[in-house]
Short mmCIF file of C-alpha atoms in Angstrom, two decimals:
data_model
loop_
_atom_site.label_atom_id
_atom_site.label_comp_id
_atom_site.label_asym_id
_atom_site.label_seq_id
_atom_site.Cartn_x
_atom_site.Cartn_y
_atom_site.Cartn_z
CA UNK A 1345 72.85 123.48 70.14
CA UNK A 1346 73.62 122.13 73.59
CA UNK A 1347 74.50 118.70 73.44
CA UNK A 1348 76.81 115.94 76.12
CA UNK A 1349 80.27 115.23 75.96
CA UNK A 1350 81.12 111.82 75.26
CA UNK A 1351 83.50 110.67 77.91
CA UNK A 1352 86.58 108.60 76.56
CA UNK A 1353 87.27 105.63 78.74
CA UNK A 1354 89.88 105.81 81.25
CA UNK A 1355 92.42 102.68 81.35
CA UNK A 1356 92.88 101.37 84.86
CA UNK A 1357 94.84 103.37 87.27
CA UNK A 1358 95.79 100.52 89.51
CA UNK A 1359 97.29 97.54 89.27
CA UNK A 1360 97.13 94.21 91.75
CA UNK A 1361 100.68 93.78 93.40
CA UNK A 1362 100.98 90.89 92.26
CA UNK A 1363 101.48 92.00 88.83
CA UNK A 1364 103.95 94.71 89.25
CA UNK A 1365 107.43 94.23 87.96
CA UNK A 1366 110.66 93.77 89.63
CA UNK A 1367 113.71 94.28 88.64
CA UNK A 1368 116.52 91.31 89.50
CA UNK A 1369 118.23 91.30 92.24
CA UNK A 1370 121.93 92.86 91.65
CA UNK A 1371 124.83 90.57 92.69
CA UNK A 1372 126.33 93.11 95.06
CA UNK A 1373 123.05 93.77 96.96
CA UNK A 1374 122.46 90.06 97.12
CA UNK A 1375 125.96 89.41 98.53
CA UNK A 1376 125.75 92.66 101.30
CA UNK A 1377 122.30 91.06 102.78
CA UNK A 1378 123.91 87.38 103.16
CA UNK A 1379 126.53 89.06 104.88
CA UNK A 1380 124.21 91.40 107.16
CA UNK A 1381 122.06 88.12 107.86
CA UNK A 1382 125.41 86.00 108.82
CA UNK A 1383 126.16 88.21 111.96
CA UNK A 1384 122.71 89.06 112.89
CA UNK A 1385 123.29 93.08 111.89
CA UNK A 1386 118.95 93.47 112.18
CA UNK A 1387 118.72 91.56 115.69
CA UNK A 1388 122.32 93.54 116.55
CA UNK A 1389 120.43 96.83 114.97
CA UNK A 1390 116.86 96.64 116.53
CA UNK A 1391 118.86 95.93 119.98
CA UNK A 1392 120.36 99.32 119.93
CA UNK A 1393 117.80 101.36 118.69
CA UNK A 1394 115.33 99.77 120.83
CA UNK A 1395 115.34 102.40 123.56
CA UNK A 1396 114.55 105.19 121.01
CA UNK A 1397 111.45 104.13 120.05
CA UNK A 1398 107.81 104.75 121.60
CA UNK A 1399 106.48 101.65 123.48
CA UNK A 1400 103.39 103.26 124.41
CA UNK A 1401 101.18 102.52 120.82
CA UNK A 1402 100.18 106.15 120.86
CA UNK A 1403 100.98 107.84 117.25
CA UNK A 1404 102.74 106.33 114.07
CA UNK A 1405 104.61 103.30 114.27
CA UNK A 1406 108.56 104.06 113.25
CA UNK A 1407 110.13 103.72 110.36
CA UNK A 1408 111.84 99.91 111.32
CA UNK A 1409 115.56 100.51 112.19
CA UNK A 1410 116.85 98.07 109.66
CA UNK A 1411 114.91 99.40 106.53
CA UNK A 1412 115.79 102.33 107.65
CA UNK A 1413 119.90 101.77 107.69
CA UNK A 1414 119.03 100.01 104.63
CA UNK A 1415 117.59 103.60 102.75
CA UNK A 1416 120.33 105.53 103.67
CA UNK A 1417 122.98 102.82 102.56
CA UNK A 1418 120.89 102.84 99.21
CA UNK A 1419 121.37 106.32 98.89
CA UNK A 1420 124.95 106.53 98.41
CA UNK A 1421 125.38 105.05 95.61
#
C-alpha cells in the first residue's frame, strides 16, 4: 500500500569557474578600456573618491570606484 518514492537524480547545480562561458570581447568596449588605461582614469578615479570611503575596516568593503563608474557606463546602453 505504502511504498518510497524513487528520487530522480538531480544534474549538478554548479559549475567550476573555470568552465563558464564568456562571451568575446566587443570592439568598442575593448577600445574605451585602452583609452581609460592610457590616462590613468582608475588611479585618477580612486584618487578622488578616496576620501569617501571608510578606512577604519569596520563593515563591508565598497563597491571599488572604478567597477563601479564602469556599471553605470554599462547601463546606458
Amino acid at each position: 500500500m505504502f511504498s518510497a518514492k524513487k528520487k530522480a537524480a538531480q544534474s549538478e547545480f554548479w559549475i567550476p569557474a573555470d568552465q563558464v562561458v564568456s562571451s568575446a570581447k566587443s570592439g568598442f568596449y575593448a577600445k574605451l578600456e585602452e583609452t581609460l588605461e592610457s590616462f590613468a582614469f582608475a588611479a585618477k578615479v580612486r584618487a578622488l573618491c578616496a576620501p569617501a570611503y571608510d578606512e577604519s575596516g569596520v563593515g563591508r568593503p565598497g563597491i571599488d570606484p572604478v567597477v563601479y563608474l564602469k556599471m553605470i557606463y554599462g547601463r546606458l546602453f
